[in-house]
mmCIF file of C-alpha atoms in Angstrom:
data_model
loop_
_atom_site.group_PDB
_atom_site.id
_atom_site.type_symbol
_atom_site.label_atom_id
_atom_site.label_comp_id
_atom_site.label_asym_id
_atom_site.label_seq_id
_atom_site.Cartn_x
_atom_site.Cartn_y
_atom_site.Cartn_z
ATOM 1 C CA UNK A 1 115.060 137.462 119.243
ATOM 2 C CA UNK A 2 117.098 138.509 122.295
ATOM 3 C CA UNK A 3 117.205 136.249 125.347
ATOM 4 C CA UNK A 4 114.803 137.051 128.156
ATOM 5 C CA UNK A 5 115.737 137.400 131.866
ATOM 6 C CA UNK A 6 115.757 133.596 132.230
ATOM 7 C CA UNK A 7 118.058 133.100 129.253
ATOM 8 C CA UNK A 8 115.317 131.903 126.917
ATOM 9 C CA UNK A 9 114.672 133.108 123.411
ATOM 10 C CA UNK A 10 113.750 131.903 119.974
ATOM 11 C CA UNK A 11 116.951 130.268 118.654
ATOM 12 C CA UNK A 12 115.996 130.128 114.983
ATOM 13 C CA UNK A 13 114.026 132.528 112.863
ATOM 14 C CA UNK A 14 113.327 129.735 110.393
ATOM 15 C CA UNK A 15 113.802 125.988 110.046
ATOM 16 C CA UNK A 16 115.240 123.961 107.188
ATOM 17 C CA UNK A 17 113.429 120.977 105.712
ATOM 18 C CA UNK A 18 115.037 118.306 103.569
ATOM 19 C CA UNK A 19 114.902 114.731 102.347
ATOM 20 C CA UNK A 20 117.801 112.719 100.983
ATOM 21 C CA UNK A 21 117.984 109.287 99.371
ATOM 22 C CA UNK A 22 121.092 107.200 98.758
ATOM 23 C CA UNK A 23 121.585 104.416 96.230
ATOM 24 C CA UNK A 24 124.520 102.155 97.005
ATOM 25 C CA UNK A 25 125.925 98.676 96.821
ATOM 26 C CA UNK A 26 127.504 96.670 99.625
ATOM 27 C CA UNK A 27 130.270 94.130 99.098
ATOM 28 C CA UNK A 28 129.293 91.467 101.635
ATOM 29 C CA UNK A 29 132.727 89.813 101.508
ATOM 30 C CA UNK A 30 134.739 92.976 102.129
ATOM 31 C CA UNK A 31 132.209 95.031 104.110
ATOM 32 C CA UNK A 32 132.679 97.997 101.800
ATOM 33 C CA UNK A 33 130.016 100.408 100.600
ATOM 34 C CA UNK A 34 130.019 101.951 97.130
ATOM 35 C CA UNK A 35 127.810 104.987 96.787
ATOM 36 C CA UNK A 36 126.127 105.186 93.397
ATOM 37 C CA UNK A 37 123.858 108.218 93.673
ATOM 38 C CA UNK A 38 122.375 110.653 96.171
ATOM 39 C CA UNK A 39 119.207 112.652 95.625
ATOM 40 C CA UNK A 40 118.846 115.693 97.890
ATOM 41 C CA UNK A 41 115.664 117.771 98.093
ATOM 42 C CA UNK A 42 115.993 120.909 100.220
ATOM 43 C CA UNK A 43 113.609 123.727 101.049
ATOM 44 C CA UNK A 44 115.933 126.681 100.528
ATOM 45 C CA UNK A 45 113.400 129.484 100.708
ATOM 46 C CA UNK A 46 114.386 131.587 97.702
ATOM 47 C CA UNK A 47 117.517 130.354 95.903
ATOM 48 C CA UNK A 48 119.179 133.713 95.292
ATOM 49 C CA UNK A 49 122.178 132.012 93.655
ATOM 50 C CA UNK A 50 121.097 128.467 92.673
ATOM 51 C CA UNK A 51 124.614 127.414 91.639
ATOM 52 C CA UNK A 52 126.008 128.414 95.029
ATOM 53 C CA UNK A 53 123.121 126.660 96.810
ATOM 54 C CA UNK A 54 123.853 123.446 94.906
ATOM 55 C CA UNK A 55 127.545 123.804 95.761
ATOM 56 C CA UNK A 56 126.657 124.059 99.457
ATOM 57 C CA UNK A 57 124.504 120.935 99.163
ATOM 58 C CA UNK A 58 127.331 119.043 97.443
ATOM 59 C CA UNK A 59 129.774 120.116 100.180
ATOM 60 C CA UNK A 60 127.388 119.126 102.984
ATOM 61 C CA UNK A 61 126.819 115.738 101.374
ATOM 62 C CA UNK A 62 130.579 115.174 101.071
ATOM 63 C CA UNK A 63 130.928 115.894 104.806
ATOM 64 C CA UNK A 64 128.019 113.546 105.567
ATOM 65 C CA UNK A 65 129.695 110.784 103.560
ATOM 66 C CA UNK A 66 132.781 111.219 105.734
ATOM 67 C CA UNK A 67 130.685 110.992 108.889
ATOM 68 C CA UNK A 68 128.839 107.917 107.650
ATOM 69 C CA UNK A 69 131.626 105.883 106.109
ATOM 70 C CA UNK A 70 135.170 106.939 106.971
ATOM 71 C CA UNK A 71 135.936 109.745 109.418
ATOM 72 C CA UNK A 72 136.977 108.431 112.822
ATOM 73 C CA UNK A 73 139.119 110.357 115.273
ATOM 74 C CA UNK A 74 141.349 108.149 117.385
ATOM 75 C CA UNK A 75 143.497 110.200 119.800
ATOM 76 C CA UNK A 76 147.176 109.652 119.102
ATOM 77 C CA UNK A 77 146.475 107.734 115.871
ATOM 78 C CA UNK A 78 144.454 109.898 113.477
ATOM 79 C CA UNK A 79 145.863 113.332 114.093
ATOM 80 C CA UNK A 80 146.855 114.123 110.496
ATOM 81 C CA UNK A 81 145.313 113.790 107.036
ATOM 82 C CA UNK A 82 147.471 110.767 106.251
ATOM 83 C CA UNK A 83 145.716 108.698 108.912
ATOM 84 C CA UNK A 84 142.415 110.563 109.272
ATOM 85 C CA UNK A 85 140.416 109.769 106.161
ATOM 86 C CA UNK A 86 138.100 112.308 104.548
ATOM 87 C CA UNK A 87 136.109 111.909 101.339
ATOM 88 C CA UNK A 88 137.784 112.705 98.041
ATOM 89 C CA UNK A 89 136.197 113.240 94.653
ATOM 90 C CA UNK A 90 136.352 109.458 94.146
ATOM 91 C CA UNK A 91 134.126 108.871 97.178
ATOM 92 C CA UNK A 92 131.337 111.254 96.209
ATOM 93 C CA UNK A 93 128.751 109.835 93.806
ATOM 94 C CA UNK A 94 126.556 111.727 91.399
ATOM 95 C CA UNK A 95 124.294 114.091 93.304
ATOM 96 C CA UNK A 96 120.906 115.288 92.126
ATOM 97 C CA UNK A 97 119.792 118.476 93.871
ATOM 98 C CA UNK A 98 116.138 119.389 94.022
ATOM 99 C CA UNK A 99 115.708 122.971 95.191
ATOM 100 C CA UNK A 100 112.328 123.524 96.804
ATOM 101 C CA UNK A 101 111.671 127.251 96.790
ATOM 102 C CA UNK A 102 109.123 128.320 99.382
ATOM 103 C CA UNK A 103 109.998 131.926 100.200
ATOM 104 C CA UNK A 104 110.756 132.450 103.868
ATOM 105 C CA UNK A 105 109.282 135.742 105.119
ATOM 106 C CA UNK A 106 111.910 136.057 107.857
ATOM 107 C CA UNK A 107 114.906 135.299 105.628
ATOM 108 C CA UNK A 108 116.908 137.800 103.593
ATOM 109 C CA UNK A 109 115.159 138.157 100.222
ATOM 110 C CA UNK A 110 113.130 135.070 101.176
ATOM 111 C CA UNK A 111 116.180 132.788 101.526
ATOM 112 C CA UNK A 112 117.019 130.141 104.131
ATOM 113 C CA UNK A 113 120.407 128.775 105.161
ATOM 114 C CA UNK A 114 121.652 125.576 103.511
ATOM 115 C CA UNK A 115 125.146 124.861 104.910
ATOM 116 C CA UNK A 116 124.413 122.547 107.838
ATOM 117 C CA UNK A 117 121.000 121.316 106.598
ATOM 118 C CA UNK A 118 122.776 119.659 103.648
ATOM 119 C CA UNK A 119 125.007 117.635 105.998
ATOM 120 C CA UNK A 120 122.430 116.442 108.528
ATOM 121 C CA UNK A 121 120.331 113.976 106.451
ATOM 122 C CA UNK A 122 123.248 112.401 104.555
ATOM 123 C CA UNK A 123 124.399 109.756 107.057
ATOM 124 C CA UNK A 124 120.828 108.632 107.860
ATOM 125 C CA UNK A 125 120.123 108.277 104.119
ATOM 126 C CA UNK A 126 123.245 106.130 103.698
ATOM 127 C CA UNK A 127 122.452 103.994 106.755
ATOM 128 C CA UNK A 128 118.886 103.493 105.567
ATOM 129 C CA UNK A 129 120.180 102.333 102.185
ATOM 130 C CA UNK A 130 122.632 99.928 103.897
ATOM 131 C CA UNK A 131 119.731 98.505 105.918
ATOM 132 C CA UNK A 132 117.630 98.123 102.783
ATOM 133 C CA UNK A 133 120.508 96.397 100.957
ATOM 134 C CA UNK A 134 121.613 94.059 103.747
ATOM 135 C CA UNK A 135 119.089 93.931 106.581
ATOM 136 C CA UNK A 136 121.804 95.306 108.887
ATOM 137 C CA UNK A 137 121.062 98.374 110.975
ATOM 138 C CA UNK A 138 124.105 100.588 111.443
ATOM 139 C CA UNK A 139 124.285 101.832 115.038
ATOM 140 C CA UNK A 140 127.781 103.327 115.148
ATOM 141 C CA UNK A 141 129.550 105.820 112.923
ATOM 142 C CA UNK A 142 131.458 105.481 110.795
ATOM 143 C CA UNK A 143 130.279 102.247 109.165
ATOM 144 C CA UNK A 144 133.817 101.030 108.568
ATOM 145 C CA UNK A 145 134.288 97.729 106.700
ATOM 146 C CA UNK A 146 135.244 95.701 109.781
ATOM 147 C CA UNK A 147 132.136 96.946 111.621
ATOM 148 C CA UNK A 148 129.864 96.243 108.691
ATOM 149 C CA UNK A 149 131.338 92.735 108.271
ATOM 150 C CA UNK A 150 130.755 92.018 111.951
ATOM 151 C CA UNK A 151 127.155 93.219 111.694
ATOM 152 C CA UNK A 152 126.613 91.132 108.545
ATOM 153 C CA UNK A 153 127.935 88.036 110.344
ATOM 154 C CA UNK A 154 125.695 88.679 113.347
ATOM 155 C CA UNK A 155 122.699 89.126 111.056
ATOM 156 C CA UNK A 156 123.515 85.860 109.222
ATOM 157 C CA UNK A 157 123.894 83.988 112.549
ATOM 158 C CA UNK A 158 120.394 85.066 113.617
ATOM 159 C CA UNK A 159 118.870 83.644 110.450
ATOM 160 C CA UNK A 160 115.867 85.019 108.566
ATOM 161 C CA UNK A 161 113.253 87.044 110.455
ATOM 162 C CA UNK A 162 110.287 85.063 111.771
#
């Protein structure tokens, strides 16, 4: 919908809905996280090309893994792909995609977008799984090993919850 005289409009014709779960293990001595599996359920409207939709979900999850666990820009230090780490095939676990098809009347042929919606819930799913595995709440991205070790030490120093 076009913007009105005050610059207001309706920014999205439709909204995406999703839920993601991550299964992982945490090495408490090294502070490393090993992803074992991700389950991603996305309302895609009508999946016109289900294989392409699943590919978009896999790509968004790979980006979310980078955000959650490894990608950190440090000016002057991580300005190339040798120093700036991004996920590789070895970092991406098995992914189960659940396509929820609820036709969207405003979308083309009933479809919704899936590019960005596949990325958004990935880091929160990983951080939730880290919290469930360790009791540590991640508050800064990425959850690099030295940060996770520090958080694990702080958690151990506080002792068990009362």
